[in-house]
Amino acid sequence: MSKRGNDANNVFRPSDSPLTEYEKEQIALRKNLERLKAERLARETAMTND
């Protein structure tokens, strides 16, 4: 593989460095938003089935 291809693959490789507080907050926020979306979709589905 060429150096350019190698560099491109390394961009998407997870880092070994620990997460910063900001990154941890962003992950928690994303998980919460996904949970809320799933709950809303479940409620809407239940409302249409009644």
A tleap script that builds the chain and sets N, CA, C and O, in Angstrom:
source leaprc.protein.ff14SB
mol = sequence {
  NMET SER LYS ARG GLY ASN ASP ALA ASN ASN
  VAL PHE ARG PRO SER ASP SER PRO LEU THR
  GLU TYR GLU LYS GLU GLN ILE ALA LEU ARG
  LYS ASN LEU GLU ARG LEU LYS ALA GLU ARG
  LEU ALA ARG GLU THR ALA MET THR ASN CASP
}
set mol.1.N position { 0.840 -1.177 0.000 }
set mol.1.CA position { 0.000 0.000 0.000 }
set mol.1.C position { 0.889 1.246 0.000 }
set mol.1.O position { 1.947 1.261 0.629 }
set mol.2.N position { 0.464 2.263 -0.691 }
set mol.2.CA position { 1.260 3.476 -0.775 }
set mol.2.C position { 1.190 4.263 0.534 }
set mol.2.O position { 0.327 4.015 1.376 }
set mol.3.N position { 2.104 5.207 0.688 }
set mol.3.CA position { 2.107 6.041 1.890 }
set mol.3.C position { 0.812 6.834 1.981 }
set mol.3.O position { 0.260 7.004 3.068 }
set mol.4.N position { 0.328 7.319 0.845 }
set mol.4.CA position { -0.912 8.100 0.839 }
set mol.4.C position { -2.091 7.230 1.315 }
set mol.4.O position { -2.919 7.685 2.105 }
set mol.5.N position { -2.160 5.997 0.839 }
set mol.5.CA position { -3.213 5.077 1.258 }
set mol.5.C position { -3.104 4.725 2.722 }
set mol.5.O position { -4.111 4.614 3.421 }
set mol.6.N position { -1.884 4.549 3.186 }
set mol.6.CA position { -1.643 4.257 4.596 }
set mol.6.C position { -2.113 5.412 5.475 }
set mol.6.O position { -2.770 5.194 6.493 }
set mol.7.N position { -1.778 6.638 5.083 }
set mol.7.CA position { -2.192 7.813 5.845 }
set mol.7.C position { -3.707 7.936 5.874 }
set mol.7.O position { -4.279 8.286 6.906 }
set mol.8.N position { -4.361 7.653 4.760 }
set mol.8.CA position { -5.817 7.743 4.692 }
set mol.8.C position { -6.459 6.731 5.632 }
set mol.8.O position { -7.463 7.042 6.272 }
set mol.9.N position { -5.903 5.529 5.728 }
set mol.9.CA position { -6.451 4.520 6.627 }
set mol.9.C position { -6.243 4.890 8.088 }
set mol.9.O position { -7.087 4.583 8.930 }
set mol.10.N position { -5.141 5.540 8.395 }
set mol.10.CA position { -4.847 5.914 9.771 }
set mol.10.C position { -5.779 6.997 10.290 }
set mol.10.O position { -5.967 7.120 11.500 }
set mol.11.N position { -6.356 7.769 9.411 }
set mol.11.CA position { -7.271 8.831 9.836 }
set mol.11.C position { -8.472 8.229 10.552 }
set mol.11.O position { -8.977 8.822 11.506 }
set mol.12.N position { -8.937 7.074 10.116 }
set mol.12.CA position { -10.139 6.473 10.675 }
set mol.12.C position { -9.855 5.450 11.772 }
set mol.12.O position { -10.783 4.862 12.327 }
set mol.13.N position { -8.606 5.242 12.079 }
set mol.13.CA position { -8.238 4.307 13.137 }
set mol.13.C position { -8.465 4.983 14.492 }
set mol.13.O position { -8.111 6.149 14.667 }
set mol.14.N position { -9.057 4.253 15.459 }
set mol.14.CA position { -9.286 4.865 16.774 }
set mol.14.C position { -7.968 5.211 17.457 }
set mol.14.O position { -6.968 4.509 17.307 }
set mol.15.N position { -7.990 6.270 18.185 }
set mol.15.CA position { -6.801 6.738 18.880 }
set mol.15.C position { -6.598 5.956 20.172 }
set mol.15.O position { -7.563 5.510 20.792 }
set mol.16.N position { -5.357 5.793 20.569 }
set mol.16.CA position { -5.035 5.127 21.825 }
set mol.16.C position { -5.073 6.092 23.005 }
set mol.16.O position { -5.036 5.666 24.159 }
set mol.17.N position { -5.147 7.399 22.719 }
set mol.17.CA position { -5.155 8.372 23.801 }
set mol.17.C position { -6.519 8.375 24.490 }
set mol.17.O position { -7.543 8.138 23.850 }
set mol.18.N position { -6.529 8.643 25.789 }
set mol.18.CA position { -7.802 8.652 26.528 }
set mol.18.C position { -8.700 9.802 26.054 }
set mol.18.O position { -8.223 10.816 25.544 }
set mol.19.N position { -9.987 9.620 26.234 }
set mol.19.CA position { -10.941 10.627 25.804 }
set mol.19.C position { -10.861 11.857 26.704 }
set mol.19.O position { -10.611 11.753 27.905 }
set mol.20.N position { -11.076 13.009 26.103 }
set mol.20.CA position { -11.139 14.244 26.893 }
set mol.20.C position { -12.528 14.344 27.516 }
set mol.20.O position { -13.439 13.605 27.144 }
set mol.21.N position { -12.679 15.252 28.455 }
set mol.21.CA position { -13.988 15.464 29.083 }
set mol.21.C position { -15.018 15.874 28.040 }
set mol.21.O position { -16.167 15.436 28.091 }
set mol.22.N position { -14.611 16.705 27.106 }
set mol.22.CA position { -15.527 17.141 26.046 }
set mol.22.C position { -16.008 15.955 25.215 }
set mol.22.O position { -17.197 15.844 24.917 }
set mol.23.N position { -15.083 15.068 24.841 }
set mol.23.CA position { -15.456 13.903 24.047 }
set mol.23.C position { -16.398 12.984 24.821 }
set mol.23.O position { -17.340 12.436 24.249 }
set mol.24.N position { -16.147 12.814 26.122 }
set mol.24.CA position { -17.025 11.996 26.953 }
set mol.24.C position { -18.425 12.599 27.012 }
set mol.24.O position { -19.419 11.878 26.928 }
set mol.25.N position { -18.504 13.929 27.157 }
set mol.25.CA position { -19.804 14.600 27.199 }
set mol.25.C position { -20.542 14.462 25.874 }
set mol.25.O position { -21.758 14.271 25.852 }
set mol.26.N position { -19.812 14.558 24.781 }
set mol.26.CA position { -20.435 14.421 23.464 }
set mol.26.C position { -20.977 13.013 23.249 }
set mol.26.O position { -22.057 12.845 22.683 }
set mol.27.N position { -20.238 12.004 23.696 }
set mol.27.CA position { -20.697 10.622 23.574 }
set mol.27.C position { -21.957 10.409 24.415 }
set mol.27.O position { -22.916 9.788 23.958 }
set mol.28.N position { -21.950 10.928 25.645 }
set mol.28.CA position { -23.119 10.796 26.517 }
set mol.28.C position { -24.320 11.515 25.925 }
set mol.28.O position { -25.438 11.002 25.981 }
set mol.29.N position { -24.105 12.693 25.360 }
set mol.29.CA position { -25.183 13.450 24.743 }
set mol.29.C position { -25.775 12.701 23.556 }
set mol.29.O position { -26.995 12.628 23.411 }
set mol.30.N position { -24.919 12.149 22.713 }
set mol.30.CA position { -25.377 11.399 21.535 }
set mol.30.C position { -26.200 10.181 21.958 }
set mol.30.O position { -27.244 9.903 21.370 }
set mol.31.N position { -25.731 9.455 22.979 }
set mol.31.CA position { -26.462 8.283 23.466 }
set mol.31.C position { -27.831 8.694 24.002 }
set mol.31.O position { -28.828 8.015 23.759 }
set mol.32.N position { -27.873 9.805 24.731 }
set mol.32.CA position { -29.134 10.275 25.281 }
set mol.32.C position { -30.095 10.677 24.164 }
set mol.32.O position { -31.282 10.357 24.230 }
set mol.33.N position { -29.605 11.364 23.152 }
set mol.33.CA position { -30.457 11.764 22.035 }
set mol.33.C position { -30.994 10.547 21.288 }
set mol.33.O position { -32.156 10.538 20.881 }
set mol.34.N position { -30.168 9.526 21.105 }
set mol.34.CA position { -30.613 8.300 20.441 }
set mol.34.C position { -31.676 7.588 21.274 }
set mol.34.O position { -32.643 7.057 20.728 }
set mol.35.N position { -31.497 7.577 22.599 }
set mol.35.CA position { -32.482 6.951 23.483 }
set mol.35.C position { -33.816 7.690 23.416 }
set mol.35.O position { -34.872 7.066 23.319 }
set mol.36.N position { -33.766 9.014 23.468 }
set mol.36.CA position { -34.988 9.808 23.399 }
set mol.36.C position { -35.700 9.626 22.063 }
set mol.36.O position { -36.928 9.563 22.014 }
set mol.37.N position { -34.938 9.544 20.990 }
set mol.37.CA position { -35.523 9.333 19.671 }
set mol.37.C position { -36.235 7.981 19.614 }
set mol.37.O position { -37.344 7.878 19.090 }
set mol.38.N position { -35.594 6.955 20.152 }
set mol.38.CA position { -36.193 5.620 20.158 }
set mol.38.C position { -37.479 5.617 20.980 }
set mol.38.O position { -38.469 5.001 20.584 }
set mol.39.N position { -37.468 6.307 22.124 }
set mol.39.CA position { -38.678 6.382 22.943 }
set mol.39.C position { -39.793 7.121 22.215 }
set mol.39.O position { -40.950 6.703 22.267 }
set mol.40.N position { -39.459 8.208 21.541 }
set mol.40.CA position { -40.467 8.972 20.805 }
set mol.40.C position { -41.057 8.139 19.678 }
set mol.40.O position { -42.271 8.134 19.474 }
set mol.41.N position { -40.203 7.436 18.947 }
set mol.41.CA position { -40.700 6.596 17.861 }
set mol.41.C position { -41.597 5.482 18.393 }
set mol.41.O position { -42.602 5.145 17.767 }
set mol.42.N position { -41.243 4.911 19.539 }
set mol.42.CA position { -42.061 3.863 20.144 }
set mol.42.C position { -43.422 4.422 20.554 }
set mol.42.O position { -44.446 3.772 20.343 }
set mol.43.N position { -43.441 5.619 21.136 }
set mol.43.CA position { -44.716 6.249 21.517 }
set mol.43.C position { -45.571 6.530 20.299 }
set mol.43.O position { -46.773 6.265 20.305 }
set mol.44.N position { -44.948 7.073 19.239 }
set mol.44.CA position { -45.706 7.384 18.024 }
set mol.44.C position { -46.271 6.119 17.389 }
set mol.44.O position { -47.391 6.126 16.879 }
set mol.45.N position { -45.505 5.040 17.418 }
set mol.45.CA position { -45.973 3.767 16.860 }
set mol.45.C position { -47.139 3.233 17.688 }
set mol.45.O position { -48.119 2.725 17.142 }
set mol.46.N position { -47.023 3.353 19.014 }
set mol.46.CA position { -48.100 2.888 19.888 }
set mol.46.C position { -49.364 3.711 19.672 }
set mol.46.O position { -50.468 3.171 19.728 }
set mol.47.N position { -49.219 4.992 19.429 }
set mol.47.CA position { -50.384 5.874 19.205 }
set mol.47.C position { -51.081 5.537 17.898 }
set mol.47.O position { -52.308 5.608 17.824 }
set mol.48.N position { -50.339 5.175 16.879 }
set mol.48.CA position { -50.955 4.869 15.576 }
set mol.48.C position { -51.611 3.494 15.589 }
set mol.48.O position { -52.531 3.236 14.813 }
set mol.49.N position { -51.137 2.602 16.477 }
set mol.49.CA position { -51.710 1.248 16.551 }
set mol.49.C position { -52.999 1.209 17.363 }
set mol.49.O position { -53.746 0.233 17.281 }
set mol.50.N position { -53.274 2.246 18.142 }
set mol.50.CA position { -54.491 2.271 18.963 }
set mol.50.C position { -55.723 2.567 18.184 }
set mol.50.O position { -56.815 2.618 18.751 }
savepdb mol mol.pdb
quit
